[in-house]
Amino acid sequence: MRRDAFLKSMLALAAAGSLPLQALAATNVKMLLPANPGGGWDTTGRALGKALQDAGVAGSVTYDNKGGAAGAIGLAQFVNGSKGDPNAMMVMGAVMLGGIITGKPPVDLNQATPLARLTSEYNVFVLPANSPYKTMGEVVAQLKKDPGSIKWGGGSRGSTEHIAAAMIARAVGVDPAKINYVAFRGGGEAIAAVLGGNVTVGGSGFSEFAEYIATGKMRPIAVTSAQRLEGSTVPTLKEQGIDVEIGNWRGVYGAPGISADQRAQLIAMLEKATKSASWAESMKKNDWTSAWLAGDAFSQFVTAEFANLKDTMTRAGMV
């Protein structure tokens, strides 16, 4: 068989979803990370890319960071620039849903192809090491006196930490519309703001602040989980009399217009990657909880999550 004919036949098999995963090891996966370097989506996407390669289902992975607007800018690039591309993936999650609800971007998440939910993570609120406040109770006391004096820092508008801050305000009797929230384009910017004392309270996924908490550069004061995280002494909001619980899940979407077989092939690749030693190491290192949900079940989850999140944000005065 001539080389060009062979390549055409291989591509046809891949497009039909009948090419074995091992034969797709030469695939160049294009990973869109809709955030600046240093944040949760960036960390997730790069860990996933390594796992895809280690699992032998991707020959190489290229990354493209496009931050801003809670992922909406990256979503627009992905939707408009990767149509029909069976090798394109985009990391996303709860934060993107919040950004779409508040920002109402011209692109719709439904234009892309839902593949799988990968992980779940809870947020932690921290204080700069030199903060005059020591506990969430002290922060709340000041919040009640003067809502604008507490500067909350975290991800883009509509992020889980933004929603959590509004929920905290509402839970303690403060108008959520009066909170002073500073949105950053990526985790790196939020970390710098906390370390520099430019915000009163910082919020993010626990893994993003972990090393700074461990070295004493940040003081953790609350987590948004129902119970304390395994191996952690940081109290929950509920323990401190604040009835707030919210999680941050992350998943992957494929390009618009890919076939059902191509979608199934990508899901199979992701599933194999999440069973690799590399992925297990990343899960442990970042304190992620496995939350695998794929295909139509994931699509239905996103639809329900969007409706629930919109209701929560409306009740909190954010929409």
PDB file of C-alpha atoms in Angstrom:
ATOM      1  CA  MET A   1       0.000   0.000   0.000  1.00  0.00           C
ATOM      2  CA  ARG A   2       1.366   3.435  -0.912  1.00  0.00           C
ATOM      3  CA  ARG A   3       2.241   5.676   2.048  1.00  0.00           C
ATOM      4  CA  ASP A   4      -0.443   8.295   1.243  1.00  0.00           C
ATOM      5  CA  ALA A   5      -3.105   5.622   0.863  1.00  0.00           C
ATOM      6  CA  PHE A   6      -2.040   4.068   4.168  1.00  0.00           C
ATOM      7  CA  LEU A   7      -2.292   7.401   5.960  1.00  0.00           C
ATOM      8  CA  LYS A   8      -5.710   8.045   4.472  1.00  0.00           C
ATOM      9  CA  SER A   9      -6.935   4.659   5.660  1.00  0.00           C
ATOM     10  CA  MET A  10      -5.570   5.276   9.161  1.00  0.00           C
ATOM     11  CA  LEU A  11      -7.292   8.659   9.316  1.00  0.00           C
ATOM     12  CA  ALA A  12     -10.537   7.112   8.123  1.00  0.00           C
ATOM     13  CA  LEU A  13     -10.354   4.472  10.854  1.00  0.00           C
ATOM     14  CA  ALA A  14      -9.610   7.109  13.490  1.00  0.00           C
ATOM     15  CA  ALA A  15     -12.518   9.240  12.317  1.00  0.00           C
ATOM     16  CA  ALA A  16     -14.786   6.216  12.552  1.00  0.00           C
ATOM     17  CA  GLY A  17     -13.620   5.543  16.088  1.00  0.00           C
ATOM     18  CA  SER A  18     -12.441   2.033  15.134  1.00  0.00           C
ATOM     19  CA  LEU A  19      -8.716   2.674  15.405  1.00  0.00           C
ATOM     20  CA  PRO A  20      -7.253   1.123  18.600  1.00  0.00           C
ATOM     21  CA  LEU A  21      -6.147   3.602  21.269  1.00  0.00           C
ATOM     22  CA  GLN A  22      -2.563   2.374  20.989  1.00  0.00           C
ATOM     23  CA  ALA A  23      -2.532   3.326  17.298  1.00  0.00           C
ATOM     24  CA  LEU A  24      -3.556   6.851  18.227  1.00  0.00           C
ATOM     25  CA  ALA A  25      -0.419   7.363  20.316  1.00  0.00           C
ATOM     26  CA  ALA A  26       0.937   9.639  17.587  1.00  0.00           C
ATOM     27  CA  THR A  27      -2.022  11.976  18.056  1.00  0.00           C
ATOM     28  CA  ASN A  28      -1.150  15.573  18.860  1.00  0.00           C
ATOM     29  CA  VAL A  29      -3.726  16.654  21.400  1.00  0.00           C
ATOM     30  CA  LYS A  30      -4.417  20.392  21.457  1.00  0.00           C
ATOM     31  CA  MET A  31      -5.372  21.434  24.988  1.00  0.00           C
ATOM     32  CA  LEU A  32      -7.096  24.795  25.421  1.00  0.00           C
ATOM     33  CA  LEU A  33      -6.658  26.107  28.969  1.00  0.00           C
ATOM     34  CA  PRO A  34      -9.150  28.989  29.439  1.00  0.00           C
ATOM     35  CA  ALA A  35      -7.136  30.660  32.207  1.00  0.00           C
ATOM     36  CA  ASN A  36      -3.734  32.176  32.780  1.00  0.00           C
ATOM     37  CA  PRO A  37      -0.859  29.967  34.000  1.00  0.00           C
ATOM     38  CA  GLY A  38      -0.836  28.993  37.660  1.00  0.00           C
ATOM     39  CA  GLY A  39      -4.517  28.303  38.253  1.00  0.00           C
ATOM     40  CA  GLY A  40      -6.632  25.195  38.671  1.00  0.00           C
ATOM     41  CA  TRP A  41      -7.547  24.764  35.006  1.00  0.00           C
ATOM     42  CA  ASP A  42      -3.925  25.206  33.973  1.00  0.00           C
ATOM     43  CA  THR A  43      -2.760  22.641  36.540  1.00  0.00           C
ATOM     44  CA  THR A  44      -5.529  20.212  35.597  1.00  0.00           C
ATOM     45  CA  GLY A  45      -4.922  20.509  31.863  1.00  0.00           C
ATOM     46  CA  ARG A  46      -1.177  20.002  32.099  1.00  0.00           C
ATOM     47  CA  ALA A  47      -1.569  17.057  34.483  1.00  0.00           C
ATOM     48  CA  LEU A  48      -4.107  15.544  32.093  1.00  0.00           C
ATOM     49  CA  GLY A  49      -1.810  16.081  29.113  1.00  0.00           C
ATOM     50  CA  LYS A  50       1.005  14.253  30.888  1.00  0.00           C
ATOM     51  CA  ALA A  51      -1.377  11.434  31.814  1.00  0.00           C
ATOM     52  CA  LEU A  52      -2.557  11.092  28.206  1.00  0.00           C
ATOM     53  CA  GLN A  53       1.035  10.693  27.081  1.00  0.00           C
ATOM     54  CA  ASP A  54       2.000   8.351  29.917  1.00  0.00           C
ATOM     55  CA  ALA A  55      -1.064   6.208  29.167  1.00  0.00           C
ATOM     56  CA  GLY A  56       0.123   5.886  25.575  1.00  0.00           C
ATOM     57  CA  VAL A  57      -2.941   7.471  23.959  1.00  0.00           C
ATOM     58  CA  ALA A  58      -1.310  10.743  22.876  1.00  0.00           C
ATOM     59  CA  GLY A  59       2.047  11.233  21.249  1.00  0.00           C
ATOM     60  CA  SER A  60       2.273  14.902  22.187  1.00  0.00           C
ATOM     61  CA  VAL A  61       0.171  17.585  23.816  1.00  0.00           C
ATOM     62  CA  THR A  62       0.309  21.301  23.090  1.00  0.00           C
ATOM     63  CA  TYR A  63      -1.184  23.850  25.479  1.00  0.00           C
ATOM     64  CA  ASP A  64      -2.783  27.206  24.788  1.00  0.00           C
ATOM     65  CA  ASN A  65      -3.599  29.484  27.740  1.00  0.00           C
ATOM     66  CA  LYS A  66      -6.345  32.006  27.074  1.00  0.00           C
ATOM     67  CA  GLY A  67      -7.536  33.556  30.334  1.00  0.00           C
ATOM     68  CA  GLY A  68     -10.250  36.015  31.231  1.00  0.00           C
ATOM     69  CA  ALA A  69     -13.989  36.323  31.896  1.00  0.00           C
ATOM     70  CA  ALA A  70     -14.172  33.095  33.930  1.00  0.00           C
ATOM     71  CA  GLY A  71     -13.122  31.102  30.890  1.00  0.00           C
ATOM     72  CA  ALA A  72     -15.516  32.723  28.415  1.00  0.00           C
ATOM     73  CA  ILE A  73     -12.680  34.185  26.320  1.00  0.00           C
ATOM     74  CA  GLY A  74     -11.055  30.777  26.023  1.00  0.00           C
ATOM     75  CA  LEU A  75     -14.431  29.173  25.300  1.00  0.00           C
ATOM     76  CA  ALA A  76     -15.005  31.606  22.428  1.00  0.00           C
ATOM     77  CA  GLN A  77     -11.603  30.781  20.938  1.00  0.00           C
ATOM     78  CA  PHE A  78     -12.257  27.059  21.317  1.00  0.00           C
ATOM     79  CA  VAL A  79     -15.733  27.174  19.787  1.00  0.00           C
ATOM     80  CA  ASN A  80     -14.706  29.372  16.872  1.00  0.00           C
ATOM     81  CA  GLY A  81     -11.269  27.922  16.204  1.00  0.00           C
ATOM     82  CA  SER A  82     -11.529  24.170  16.640  1.00  0.00           C
ATOM     83  CA  LYS A  83     -14.723  23.164  14.826  1.00  0.00           C
ATOM     84  CA  GLY A  84     -14.619  19.529  13.778  1.00  0.00           C
ATOM     85  CA  ASP A  85     -11.137  18.944  15.226  1.00  0.00           C
ATOM     86  CA  PRO A  86     -11.130  15.464  16.830  1.00  0.00           C
ATOM     87  CA  ASN A  87      -7.851  16.163  18.637  1.00  0.00           C
ATOM     88  CA  ALA A  88      -8.928  19.350  20.424  1.00  0.00           C
ATOM     89  CA  MET A  89      -9.869  19.449  24.112  1.00  0.00           C
ATOM     90  CA  MET A  90     -10.747  22.229  26.538  1.00  0.00           C
ATOM     91  CA  VAL A  91     -10.565  22.103  30.324  1.00  0.00           C
ATOM     92  CA  MET A  92     -13.554  23.715  32.054  1.00  0.00           C
ATOM     93  CA  GLY A  93     -15.650  23.478  35.191  1.00  0.00           C
ATOM     94  CA  ALA A  94     -18.062  25.073  37.635  1.00  0.00           C
ATOM     95  CA  VAL A  95     -16.285  28.424  37.324  1.00  0.00           C
ATOM     96  CA  MET A  96     -17.080  28.625  33.617  1.00  0.00           C
ATOM     97  CA  LEU A  97     -20.785  28.082  34.285  1.00  0.00           C
ATOM     98  CA  GLY A  98     -20.746  30.947  36.779  1.00  0.00           C
ATOM     99  CA  GLY A  99     -18.953  33.183  34.296  1.00  0.00           C
ATOM    100  CA  ILE A 100     -21.491  32.424  31.590  1.00  0.00           C
ATOM    101  CA  ILE A 101     -24.368  33.192  33.968  1.00  0.00           C
ATOM    102  CA  THR A 102     -22.949  36.568  35.002  1.00  0.00           C
ATOM    103  CA  GLY A 103     -21.176  37.586  31.795  1.00  0.00           C
ATOM    104  CA  LYS A 104     -23.668  36.328  29.182  1.00  0.00           C
ATOM    105  CA  PRO A 105     -20.949  35.836  26.510  1.00  0.00           C
ATOM    106  CA  PRO A 106     -21.836  35.556  22.802  1.00  0.00           C
ATOM    107  CA  VAL A 107     -20.739  31.911  22.706  1.00  0.00           C
ATOM    108  CA  ASP A 108     -22.616  29.045  24.332  1.00  0.00           C
ATOM    109  CA  LEU A 109     -21.090  26.051  26.102  1.00  0.00           C
ATOM    110  CA  ASN A 110     -23.657  23.914  24.280  1.00  0.00           C
ATOM    111  CA  GLN A 111     -21.752  24.643  21.064  1.00  0.00           C
ATOM    112  CA  ALA A 112     -18.871  22.465  22.289  1.00  0.00           C
ATOM    113  CA  THR A 113     -19.002  18.723  22.994  1.00  0.00           C
ATOM    114  CA  PRO A 114     -19.174  17.488  26.616  1.00  0.00           C
ATOM    115  CA  LEU A 115     -16.718  14.654  27.269  1.00  0.00           C
ATOM    116  CA  ALA A 116     -16.145  13.996  30.971  1.00  0.00           C
ATOM    117  CA  ARG A 117     -16.021  15.383  34.503  1.00  0.00           C
ATOM    118  CA  LEU A 118     -12.669  14.557  36.087  1.00  0.00           C
ATOM    119  CA  THR A 119     -12.262  15.969  39.575  1.00  0.00           C
ATOM    120  CA  SER A 120     -13.874  17.901  42.386  1.00  0.00           C
ATOM    121  CA  GLU A 121     -12.164  20.251  44.810  1.00  0.00           C
ATOM    122  CA  TYR A 122     -13.239  22.497  47.644  1.00  0.00           C
ATOM    123  CA  ASN A 123     -12.117  26.057  48.153  1.00  0.00           C
ATOM    124  CA  VAL A 124     -10.088  27.428  51.013  1.00  0.00           C
ATOM    125  CA  PHE A 125     -10.131  31.014  52.255  1.00  0.00           C
ATOM    126  CA  VAL A 126      -6.807  32.419  53.436  1.00  0.00           C
ATOM    127  CA  LEU A 127      -5.393  35.559  54.990  1.00  0.00           C
ATOM    128  CA  PRO A 128      -2.015  37.146  54.217  1.00  0.00           C
ATOM    129  CA  ALA A 129       0.549  36.135  56.851  1.00  0.00           C
ATOM    130  CA  ASN A 130       0.678  39.688  58.226  1.00  0.00           C
ATOM    131  CA  SER A 131      -3.101  40.219  58.310  1.00  0.00           C
ATOM    132  CA  PRO A 132      -4.548  41.902  61.403  1.00  0.00           C
ATOM    133  CA  TYR A 133      -7.310  39.277  61.292  1.00  0.00           C
ATOM    134  CA  LYS A 134      -6.749  35.777  62.615  1.00  0.00           C
ATOM    135  CA  THR A 135     -10.032  33.953  62.011  1.00  0.00           C
ATOM    136  CA  MET A 136     -13.071  33.904  59.741  1.00  0.00           C
ATOM    137  CA  GLY A 137     -15.072  35.094  62.761  1.00  0.00           C
ATOM    138  CA  GLU A 138     -13.011  38.294  62.895  1.00  0.00           C
ATOM    139  CA  VAL A 139     -13.415  38.797  59.151  1.00  0.00           C
ATOM    140  CA  VAL A 140     -17.187  38.341  59.411  1.00  0.00           C
ATOM    141  CA  ALA A 141     -17.385  40.780  62.328  1.00  0.00           C
ATOM    142  CA  GLN A 142     -15.701  43.461  60.210  1.00  0.00           C
ATOM    143  CA  LEU A 143     -17.810  42.511  57.197  1.00  0.00           C
ATOM    144  CA  LYS A 144     -20.941  43.230  59.221  1.00  0.00           C
ATOM    145  CA  LYS A 145     -19.576  46.623  60.318  1.00  0.00           C
ATOM    146  CA  ASP A 146     -18.380  47.731  56.877  1.00  0.00           C
ATOM    147  CA  PRO A 147     -18.867  45.295  53.976  1.00  0.00           C
ATOM    148  CA  GLY A 148     -16.672  47.280  51.605  1.00  0.00           C
ATOM    149  CA  SER A 149     -13.682  47.204  53.965  1.00  0.00           C
ATOM    150  CA  ILE A 150     -13.174  43.476  53.414  1.00  0.00           C
ATOM    151  CA  LYS A 151     -11.565  42.953  50.017  1.00  0.00           C
ATOM    152  CA  TRP A 152     -12.140  39.413  48.754  1.00  0.00           C
ATOM    153  CA  GLY A 153      -9.728  38.195  46.072  1.00  0.00           C
ATOM    154  CA  GLY A 154     -10.117  35.181  43.808  1.00  0.00           C
ATOM    155  CA  GLY A 155     -10.919  33.958  40.331  1.00  0.00           C
ATOM    156  CA  SER A 156     -13.005  35.655  37.689  1.00  0.00           C
ATOM    157  CA  ARG A 157     -16.459  37.015  38.391  1.00  0.00           C
ATOM    158  CA  GLY A 158     -18.763  34.040  38.828  1.00  0.00           C
ATOM    159  CA  SER A 159     -16.023  31.747  40.154  1.00  0.00           C
ATOM    160  CA  THR A 160     -16.816  29.404  43.035  1.00  0.00           C
ATOM    161  CA  GLU A 161     -14.865  31.595  45.465  1.00  0.00           C
ATOM    162  CA  HIS A 162     -16.843  34.642  44.310  1.00  0.00           C
ATOM    163  CA  ILE A 163     -20.091  32.741  44.784  1.00  0.00           C
ATOM    164  CA  ALA A 164     -18.883  31.471  48.173  1.00  0.00           C
ATOM    165  CA  ALA A 165     -18.047  35.015  49.319  1.00  0.00           C
ATOM    166  CA  ALA A 166     -21.538  36.185  48.351  1.00  0.00           C
ATOM    167  CA  MET A 167     -23.076  33.186  50.103  1.00  0.00           C
ATOM    168  CA  ILE A 168     -21.084  33.938  53.257  1.00  0.00           C
ATOM    169  CA  ALA A 169     -22.322  37.519  53.232  1.00  0.00           C
ATOM    170  CA  ARG A 170     -25.914  36.412  52.788  1.00  0.00           C
ATOM    171  CA  ALA A 171     -25.568  33.764  55.511  1.00  0.00           C
ATOM    172  CA  VAL A 172     -24.377  36.330  58.073  1.00  0.00           C
ATOM    173  CA  GLY A 173     -26.991  38.958  57.187  1.00  0.00           C
ATOM    174  CA  VAL A 174     -24.965  41.185  54.865  1.00  0.00           C
ATOM    175  CA  ASP A 175     -26.273  42.275  51.444  1.00  0.00           C
ATOM    176  CA  PRO A 176     -24.204  40.220  48.922  1.00  0.00           C
ATOM    177  CA  ALA A 177     -24.361  43.141  46.488  1.00  0.00           C
ATOM    178  CA  LYS A 178     -22.177  45.118  48.918  1.00  0.00           C
ATOM    179  CA  ILE A 179     -19.212  42.747  49.044  1.00  0.00           C
ATOM    180  CA  ASN A 180     -15.931  44.087  47.683  1.00  0.00           C
ATOM    181  CA  TYR A 181     -14.757  41.320  45.361  1.00  0.00           C
ATOM    182  CA  VAL A 182     -11.613  41.641  43.234  1.00  0.00           C
ATOM    183  CA  ALA A 183     -11.512  39.210  40.305  1.00  0.00           C
ATOM    184  CA  PHE A 184      -8.215  37.955  38.890  1.00  0.00           C
ATOM    185  CA  ARG A 185      -7.624  36.348  35.500  1.00  0.00           C
ATOM    186  CA  GLY A 186      -5.705  33.389  36.917  1.00  0.00           C
ATOM    187  CA  GLY A 187      -4.489  31.665  40.057  1.00  0.00           C
ATOM    188  CA  GLY A 188      -1.027  33.193  39.766  1.00  0.00           C
ATOM    189  CA  GLU A 189      -2.428  36.717  40.013  1.00  0.00           C
ATOM    190  CA  ALA A 190      -4.608  35.800  42.982  1.00  0.00           C
ATOM    191  CA  ILE A 191      -1.642  34.242  44.789  1.00  0.00           C
ATOM    192  CA  ALA A 192       0.456  37.368  44.213  1.00  0.00           C
ATOM    193  CA  ALA A 193      -2.373  39.560  45.538  1.00  0.00           C
ATOM    194  CA  VAL A 194      -2.631  37.554  48.758  1.00  0.00           C
ATOM    195  CA  LEU A 195       1.147  37.392  49.284  1.00  0.00           C
ATOM    196  CA  GLY A 196       1.398  41.117  48.658  1.00  0.00           C
ATOM    197  CA  GLY A 197      -1.382  41.932  51.110  1.00  0.00           C
ATOM    198  CA  ASN A 198      -3.424  43.547  48.345  1.00  0.00           C
ATOM    199  CA  VAL A 199      -6.594  41.701  49.373  1.00  0.00           C
ATOM    200  CA  THR A 200      -8.024  41.023  52.810  1.00  0.00           C
ATOM    201  CA  VAL A 201      -9.079  37.447  52.096  1.00  0.00           C
ATOM    202  CA  GLY A 202      -8.044  35.164  49.245  1.00  0.00           C
ATOM    203  CA  GLY A 203     -10.079  32.255  47.947  1.00  0.00           C
ATOM    204  CA  SER A 204      -9.078  29.378  45.672  1.00  0.00           C
ATOM    205  CA  GLY A 205      -8.877  25.610  45.368  1.00  0.00           C
ATOM    206  CA  PHE A 206      -6.920  24.166  48.279  1.00  0.00           C
ATOM    207  CA  SER A 207      -4.194  22.808  45.989  1.00  0.00           C
ATOM    208  CA  GLU A 208      -3.431  26.248  44.555  1.00  0.00           C
ATOM    209  CA  PHE A 209      -2.642  27.700  47.993  1.00  0.00           C
ATOM    210  CA  ALA A 210      -1.244  24.519  49.602  1.00  0.00           C
ATOM    211  CA  GLU A 211       2.464  25.311  49.380  1.00  0.00           C
ATOM    212  CA  TYR A 212       1.955  28.838  50.748  1.00  0.00           C
ATOM    213  CA  ILE A 213      -0.151  27.510  53.599  1.00  0.00           C
ATOM    214  CA  ALA A 214       2.509  24.909  54.386  1.00  0.00           C
ATOM    215  CA  THR A 215       5.269  27.541  54.503  1.00  0.00           C
ATOM    216  CA  GLY A 216       3.232  29.954  56.626  1.00  0.00           C
ATOM    217  CA  LYS A 217       2.929  32.618  53.937  1.00  0.00           C
ATOM    218  CA  MET A 218      -0.860  32.290  54.024  1.00  0.00           C
ATOM    219  CA  ARG A 219      -3.123  31.591  57.007  1.00  0.00           C
ATOM    220  CA  PRO A 220      -6.088  29.306  56.161  1.00  0.00           C
ATOM    221  CA  ILE A 221      -9.298  30.223  57.966  1.00  0.00           C
ATOM    222  CA  ALA A 222     -12.033  28.119  56.365  1.00  0.00           C
ATOM    223  CA  VAL A 223     -12.835  25.480  53.746  1.00  0.00           C
ATOM    224  CA  THR A 224     -16.102  25.232  51.811  1.00  0.00           C
ATOM    225  CA  SER A 225     -16.568  21.476  52.307  1.00  0.00           C
ATOM    226  CA  ALA A 226     -19.150  19.759  54.494  1.00  0.00           C
ATOM    227  CA  GLN A 227     -16.421  18.134  56.618  1.00  0.00           C
ATOM    228  CA  ARG A 228     -12.770  18.952  57.169  1.00  0.00           C
ATOM    229  CA  LEU A 229     -10.551  17.802  54.327  1.00  0.00           C
ATOM    230  CA  GLU A 230      -8.594  14.622  54.958  1.00  0.00           C
ATOM    231  CA  GLY A 231      -5.350  15.361  56.755  1.00  0.00           C
ATOM    232  CA  SER A 232      -6.249  19.037  57.253  1.00  0.00           C
ATOM    233  CA  THR A 233      -6.954  20.986  60.425  1.00  0.00           C
ATOM    234  CA  VAL A 234      -8.632  23.881  58.624  1.00  0.00           C
ATOM    235  CA  PRO A 235     -12.213  24.297  59.944  1.00  0.00           C
ATOM    236  CA  THR A 236     -15.214  24.327  57.633  1.00  0.00           C
ATOM    237  CA  LEU A 237     -17.485  27.334  57.309  1.00  0.00           C
ATOM    238  CA  LYS A 238     -20.291  25.259  58.818  1.00  0.00           C
ATOM    239  CA  GLU A 239     -18.166  24.536  61.897  1.00  0.00           C
ATOM    240  CA  GLN A 240     -17.920  28.267  62.389  1.00  0.00           C
ATOM    241  CA  GLY A 241     -21.656  28.825  62.235  1.00  0.00           C
ATOM    242  CA  ILE A 242     -21.770  29.886  58.579  1.00  0.00           C
ATOM    243  CA  ASP A 243     -24.140  27.629  56.635  1.00  0.00           C
ATOM    244  CA  VAL A 244     -22.262  27.568  53.325  1.00  0.00           C
ATOM    245  CA  GLU A 245     -20.980  24.602  51.329  1.00  0.00           C
ATOM    246  CA  ILE A 246     -19.836  24.717  47.706  1.00  0.00           C
ATOM    247  CA  GLY A 247     -17.559  22.530  45.562  1.00  0.00           C
ATOM    248  CA  ASN A 248     -15.497  23.186  42.458  1.00  0.00           C
ATOM    249  CA  TRP A 249     -15.546  20.434  39.822  1.00  0.00           C
ATOM    250  CA  ARG A 250     -13.490  20.333  36.628  1.00  0.00           C
ATOM    251  CA  GLY A 251     -14.086  18.565  33.336  1.00  0.00           C
ATOM    252  CA  VAL A 252     -13.182  18.399  29.661  1.00  0.00           C
ATOM    253  CA  TYR A 253     -15.049  19.331  26.472  1.00  0.00           C
ATOM    254  CA  GLY A 254     -14.301  18.408  22.885  1.00  0.00           C
ATOM    255  CA  ALA A 255     -14.606  20.585  19.795  1.00  0.00           C
ATOM    256  CA  PRO A 256     -17.914  21.521  18.170  1.00  0.00           C
ATOM    257  CA  GLY A 257     -19.078  19.298  15.343  1.00  0.00           C
ATOM    258  CA  ILE A 258     -17.133  16.130  16.060  1.00  0.00           C
ATOM    259  CA  SER A 259     -18.885  12.830  15.353  1.00  0.00           C
ATOM    260  CA  ALA A 260     -20.326  10.479  17.958  1.00  0.00           C
ATOM    261  CA  ASP A 261     -17.516   8.015  17.251  1.00  0.00           C
ATOM    262  CA  GLN A 262     -14.856  10.699  17.625  1.00  0.00           C
ATOM    263  CA  ARG A 263     -16.450  11.750  20.915  1.00  0.00           C
ATOM    264  CA  ALA A 264     -16.411   8.146  22.133  1.00  0.00           C
ATOM    265  CA  GLN A 265     -12.740   7.867  21.147  1.00  0.00           C
ATOM    266  CA  LEU A 266     -11.825  10.982  23.165  1.00  0.00           C
ATOM    267  CA  ILE A 267     -13.753   9.730  26.186  1.00  0.00           C
ATOM    268  CA  ALA A 268     -11.925   6.386  25.961  1.00  0.00           C
ATOM    269  CA  MET A 269      -8.604   8.246  25.835  1.00  0.00           C
ATOM    270  CA  LEU A 270      -9.545  10.315  28.894  1.00  0.00           C
ATOM    271  CA  GLU A 271     -10.670   7.262  30.818  1.00  0.00           C
ATOM    272  CA  LYS A 272      -7.398   5.479  30.122  1.00  0.00           C
ATOM    273  CA  ALA A 273      -5.441   8.588  31.134  1.00  0.00           C
ATOM    274  CA  THR A 274      -7.283   8.839  34.469  1.00  0.00           C
ATOM    275  CA  LYS A 275      -6.273   5.257  35.256  1.00  0.00           C
ATOM    276  CA  SER A 276      -2.570   5.996  34.762  1.00  0.00           C
ATOM    277  CA  ALA A 277       0.032   6.241  37.518  1.00  0.00           C
ATOM    278  CA  SER A 278       0.761   9.788  36.393  1.00  0.00           C
ATOM    279  CA  TRP A 279      -2.830  10.880  37.001  1.00  0.00           C
ATOM    280  CA  ALA A 280      -2.947   9.129  40.384  1.00  0.00           C
ATOM    281  CA  GLU A 281       0.177  11.060  41.386  1.00  0.00           C
ATOM    282  CA  SER A 282      -1.399  14.375  40.292  1.00  0.00           C
ATOM    283  CA  MET A 283      -4.599  13.578  42.195  1.00  0.00           C
ATOM    284  CA  LYS A 284      -2.637  12.973  45.386  1.00  0.00           C
ATOM    285  CA  LYS A 285      -0.307  15.948  44.930  1.00  0.00           C
ATOM    286  CA  ASN A 286      -3.181  18.393  44.341  1.00  0.00           C
ATOM    287  CA  ASP A 287      -5.655  16.940  46.844  1.00  0.00           C
ATOM    288  CA  TRP A 288      -8.219  16.355  44.092  1.00  0.00           C
ATOM    289  CA  THR A 289     -11.166  14.022  44.540  1.00  0.00           C
ATOM    290  CA  SER A 290     -12.063  11.744  41.639  1.00  0.00           C
ATOM    291  CA  ALA A 291     -15.430  12.661  40.108  1.00  0.00           C
ATOM    292  CA  TRP A 292     -15.464  10.694  36.835  1.00  0.00           C
ATOM    293  CA  LEU A 293     -18.656  11.119  34.848  1.00  0.00           C
ATOM    294  CA  ALA A 294     -18.665  10.782  31.057  1.00  0.00           C
ATOM    295  CA  GLY A 295     -20.734  11.193  27.923  1.00  0.00           C
ATOM    296  CA  ASP A 296     -24.446  11.891  28.140  1.00  0.00           C
ATOM    297  CA  ALA A 297     -24.444  11.554  31.942  1.00  0.00           C
ATOM    298  CA  PHE A 298     -21.895  14.373  32.129  1.00  0.00           C
ATOM    299  CA  SER A 299     -23.930  16.468  29.681  1.00  0.00           C
ATOM    300  CA  GLN A 300     -27.040  16.046  31.853  1.00  0.00           C
ATOM    301  CA  PHE A 301     -25.027  16.918  34.969  1.00  0.00           C
ATOM    302  CA  VAL A 302     -23.810  20.186  33.403  1.00  0.00           C
ATOM    303  CA  THR A 303     -27.369  21.160  32.449  1.00  0.00           C
ATOM    304  CA  ALA A 304     -28.633  20.535  35.984  1.00  0.00           C
ATOM    305  CA  GLU A 305     -25.596  22.221  37.556  1.00  0.00           C
ATOM    306  CA  PHE A 306     -26.099  25.309  35.401  1.00  0.00           C
ATOM    307  CA  ALA A 307     -29.721  25.627  36.561  1.00  0.00           C
ATOM    308  CA  ASN A 308     -28.806  25.107  40.238  1.00  0.00           C
ATOM    309  CA  LEU A 309     -25.903  27.542  40.082  1.00  0.00           C
ATOM    310  CA  LYS A 310     -28.024  30.210  38.418  1.00  0.00           C
ATOM    311  CA  ASP A 311     -30.627  29.852  41.161  1.00  0.00           C
ATOM    312  CA  THR A 312     -27.965  30.114  43.884  1.00  0.00           C
ATOM    313  CA  MET A 313     -26.361  33.163  42.285  1.00  0.00           C
ATOM    314  CA  THR A 314     -29.728  34.859  41.835  1.00  0.00           C
ATOM    315  CA  ARG A 315     -30.605  34.266  45.475  1.00  0.00           C
ATOM    316  CA  ALA A 316     -27.199  35.646  46.476  1.00  0.00           C
ATOM    317  CA  GLY A 317     -27.845  38.834  44.494  1.00  0.00           C
ATOM    318  CA  MET A 318     -25.173  38.191  41.868  1.00  0.00           C
ATOM    319  CA  VAL A 319     -27.444  38.016  38.810  1.00  0.00           C
TER     320      VAL A 319
END
